[in-house]
Steps between C-alpha positions, in 0.01 A plus 500: 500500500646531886632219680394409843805359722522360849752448689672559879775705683571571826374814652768713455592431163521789187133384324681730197805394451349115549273617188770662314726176484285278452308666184761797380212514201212672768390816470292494793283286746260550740422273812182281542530359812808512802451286791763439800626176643658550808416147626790416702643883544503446848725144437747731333350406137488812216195637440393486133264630279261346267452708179259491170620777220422587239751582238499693171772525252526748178155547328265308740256647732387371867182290499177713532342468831319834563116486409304699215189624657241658292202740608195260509284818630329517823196245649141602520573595861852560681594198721509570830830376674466527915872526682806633347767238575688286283194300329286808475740697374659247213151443376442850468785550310497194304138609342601893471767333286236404235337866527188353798551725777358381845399701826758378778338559849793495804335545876876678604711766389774517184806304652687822646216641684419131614885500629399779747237278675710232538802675703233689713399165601784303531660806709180655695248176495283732292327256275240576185382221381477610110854631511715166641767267372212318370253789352622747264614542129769216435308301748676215719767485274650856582624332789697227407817371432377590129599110402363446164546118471220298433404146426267588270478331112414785326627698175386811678723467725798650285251763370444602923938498509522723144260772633599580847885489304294834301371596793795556627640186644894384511531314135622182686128490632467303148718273545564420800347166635487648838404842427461724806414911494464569873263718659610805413535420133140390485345801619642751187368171247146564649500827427645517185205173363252746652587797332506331182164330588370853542649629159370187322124628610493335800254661810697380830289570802765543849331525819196328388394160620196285360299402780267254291483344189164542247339222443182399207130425640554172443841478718741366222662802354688754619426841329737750666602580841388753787722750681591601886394812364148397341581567174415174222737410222334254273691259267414172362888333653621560826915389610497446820840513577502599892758348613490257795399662804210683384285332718178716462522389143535092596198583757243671207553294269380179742228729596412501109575104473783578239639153445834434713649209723727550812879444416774370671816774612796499732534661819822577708766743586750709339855407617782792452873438528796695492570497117851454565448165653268368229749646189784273666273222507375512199835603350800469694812682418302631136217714725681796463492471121170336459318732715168457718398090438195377475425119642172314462455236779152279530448176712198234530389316834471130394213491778295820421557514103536840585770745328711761649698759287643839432318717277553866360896499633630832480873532485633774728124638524267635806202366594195675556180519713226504160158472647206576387260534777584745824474171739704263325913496427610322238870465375674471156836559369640777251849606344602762301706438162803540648440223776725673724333473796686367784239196600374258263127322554251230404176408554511155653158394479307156561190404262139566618246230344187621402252239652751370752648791707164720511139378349326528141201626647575842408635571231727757639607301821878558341457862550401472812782258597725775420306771657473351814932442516551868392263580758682343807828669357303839540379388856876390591665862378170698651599319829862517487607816268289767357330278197688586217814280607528138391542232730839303470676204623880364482556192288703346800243610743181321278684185482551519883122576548610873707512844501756743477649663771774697407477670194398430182670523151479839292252451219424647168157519579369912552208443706715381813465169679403332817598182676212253423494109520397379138290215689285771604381664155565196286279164504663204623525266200690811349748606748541093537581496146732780488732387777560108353539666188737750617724252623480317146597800362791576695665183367447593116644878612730457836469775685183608382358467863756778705370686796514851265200303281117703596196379455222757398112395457288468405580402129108440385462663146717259294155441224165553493271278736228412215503479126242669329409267252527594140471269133781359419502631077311850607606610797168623625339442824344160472223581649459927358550598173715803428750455832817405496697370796853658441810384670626418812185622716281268291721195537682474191875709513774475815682794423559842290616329151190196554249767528618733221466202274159426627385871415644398164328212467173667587518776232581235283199342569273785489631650193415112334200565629385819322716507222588110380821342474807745419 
């Protein structure tokens, strides 16, 4: 039988010969988790690491943690799983596992065609709006800084971990407990689940986009779906696993009184420093050994009960104009696995309450909150650039309440930038909110507001602006039979390793459904 072992060492300490002398007996280990303290790196205090291995000595065997699947056979009719991100994609693959294979329906092209799209746009402004940092096999995700944490309680989570490992993943992805593949990483693990999907049986429909959903006479089952190009593909369980910007999707399924309720988000900016400056904060004389650092800063006015925060930081990343409508901009931040980038960035973005900052009256008044931010962004760059660029502000300068002048920082950001007052895309209560918080942060991270800091908006996409509402043992619609709201576009995943595990949890449920407990 193994032994499991935890202990610490600072960071640049020989994990071997550590093992070695402290059990000569070992034939081997593995590691289970490795997590970095660098609290107080910037004081001048080592940076350690936390470790959980697992040990074996002569004639024992690791623990089992891999899962037996067996071939349950397929159901009466194929489920029908609508957008090919993270939670579509996991619960196709989770139920191809047990021999059900599922028709996966993605509105944009495979991820390498999709890439092609995206650098027409960001270069010429030429924008398609199935083919976007949104839209497209992979889905939002693609784009990322590929961070795989999650605060999600779930044993599928280390199942999620295991497989992308096959699929072709750095092993530490495992273990990790802030696992990170980058953007570039990502984009050969998409391809590789959906050729497997494919050679498990799997019919995966590119270019294809379902327009509506089919619906019983009687309104409370959903029986297949329709396509942009007319054709009908019946099934008695539709995923629908869109993501969070599909907005056509948000506005049928009101249209067809599916059951959902408005949901509170965050709005803001995306704020890029040199990532020199933030390593030395972060790290002091240990950033050239520690590499790009992360930091995670959040403050709440006392008057407004309102929180401010960062959100998807990406260590020496870019950030990226990733709308998904021709009128609108909309930012977000990506990084490659290497990090190497030479800016860091964060969203810093202030919370948006659902019945409080815009009405209940409609269920999608959230969506249109957003829309109607990314839309004065669009305005600002039509007015002042050519429409693709993003409008920008100094740190220094948004405290001040003025403009640039001179000129402005270089940026990672490939669309280009403009000079633009934040005041004048943002609403008030959130550029109010970002600049007392600002200041609060700058005294947990000194230095953190420096005249090389930009701020690039508008940040609007940070979750899904309703929650389609779904039983709680089931999964199903509560109000249609046979759908399933999937991951983060129906409210219930904030990120790529959240959603996989919903598309898990989904199959699971399905495959209860049909074929009993396993």
């Amino acid at each position: 039988m193994s032994t499991k072992i935890q202990f610490i060492l600072d960071y640049d300490a020989d994990l071997d010969a550590y093992l070695k002398s402290r059990h000569p007996d070992m034939v081997d280990y593995r590691i289970l988790s490795k997590a970095l303290d660098a609290r107080g790196a910037n004081r001048g205090k080592v940076p350690r690491y936390n470790y959980h291995i697992e040990i074996i000595k002569p004639g024992e065997r690791f623990s089992a943690y891999r899962e037996e699947f067996r071939d349950l056979g397929s159901f009466k009719q194929k489920p029908v799983i609508v957008g090919a991100g993270p939670g579509g994609l996991f619960c196709a693959l989770r139920l191809s596992e047990y021999g059900i294979p599922s028709v996966l329906i993605e509105r944009g092209e495979r991820a390498h065609n999709r890439m092609k799209h995206i650098a027409r746009f960001w270069r010429y402004g030429e924008f398609d709006t199935e083919n976007n940092v949104c839209y497209g096999e992979g889905g939002a995700g693609l784009f990322s800084d590929g961070k795989l944490i999650t605060r999600v309680k779930s044993p599928y989570v280390q199942y999620v971990m295991n497989r992308l490992v096959d699929f072709g993943a750095p092993e530490e992805t495992a273990y990790l407990s802030n696992p990170h593949l980058g953007s570039n990483k990502i984009r050969g693990l998409i391809t590789q689940i959906t050729d497997e999907l494919l050679r498990r049986g799997c019919e995966i429909h590119y270019n294809t986009r379902v327009d509506e959903l089919l619906y019983s006479s009687d309104n409370s089952k959903i029986e297949g779906v329709l396509l942009d190009n007319g054709k009908k593909i019946y099934s008695n369980d539709v995923i629908l696993a869109t993501g969070h910007s599909a907005k056509e999707v948000y506005s049928h399924l009101k249209d067809r009184n599916v059951s959902m309720k408005a949901k509170s988000f965050a709005v803001g900016v995306r704020i890029e420093h040199p990532r020199e400056l933030i390593d030395k904060i972060q790290y002091g004389d240990y950033a050239c050994e520690l590499g790009a650092a992360r930091y995670r800063l959040s403050y709440e006015d006392r008057s407004s009960h309102k929180g401010t925060y960062s959100f998807c930081m990406c260590p020496g990343g870019y950030v990226l104009s990733s709308g998904t409508d021709a009128n609108g901009i909309v930012v977000n931040g990506m990084s490659n696995y290497a990090r190497n980038s030479r800016w860091s960035n964060s969203a810093l973005v202030v919370s948006v309450e659902a019945g409080v900052d815009f009405g209940l009256d409609d269920v999608l008044e959230g969506h249109y909150f957003q829309q109607s931010i990314e839309k004065k962004a669009y305005e600002a760059s039509m007015s002042k650039a050519s429409g693709k660029e993003v409008p920008v502000q100094t740190l220094t300068d948004f405290l001040d309440d003025k403009i640039a002048r001179s000129a402005l920082p270089k940026t990672s950001c490939p669309s280009g930038i403009f000079s633009e007052s934040m005041r004048n895309i943002l609403p008030e209560f959130i550029t109010n909110h970002l600049s007392n918080a600002l200041k609060k942060f700058d005294t947990k991270m000194p230095g953190f507001v420096s005249k090389n800091a930009l701020l690039l908006a508008p940040e609007t996409r940070t979750s899904a602006p309703v929650t389609i509402e779904r039983d709680r043992e089931t999964l199903e619609s509560t109000s249609h039979k046979g759908l399933y709201p999937c991951g983060e576009g129906a409210g219930y995943a904030g990120g790529i390793t959240s959603a996989a595990v919903d598309g898990v949890k989904i199959a699971m449920s399905m495959i209860k459904k049909y074929k009993g407990e396993l």
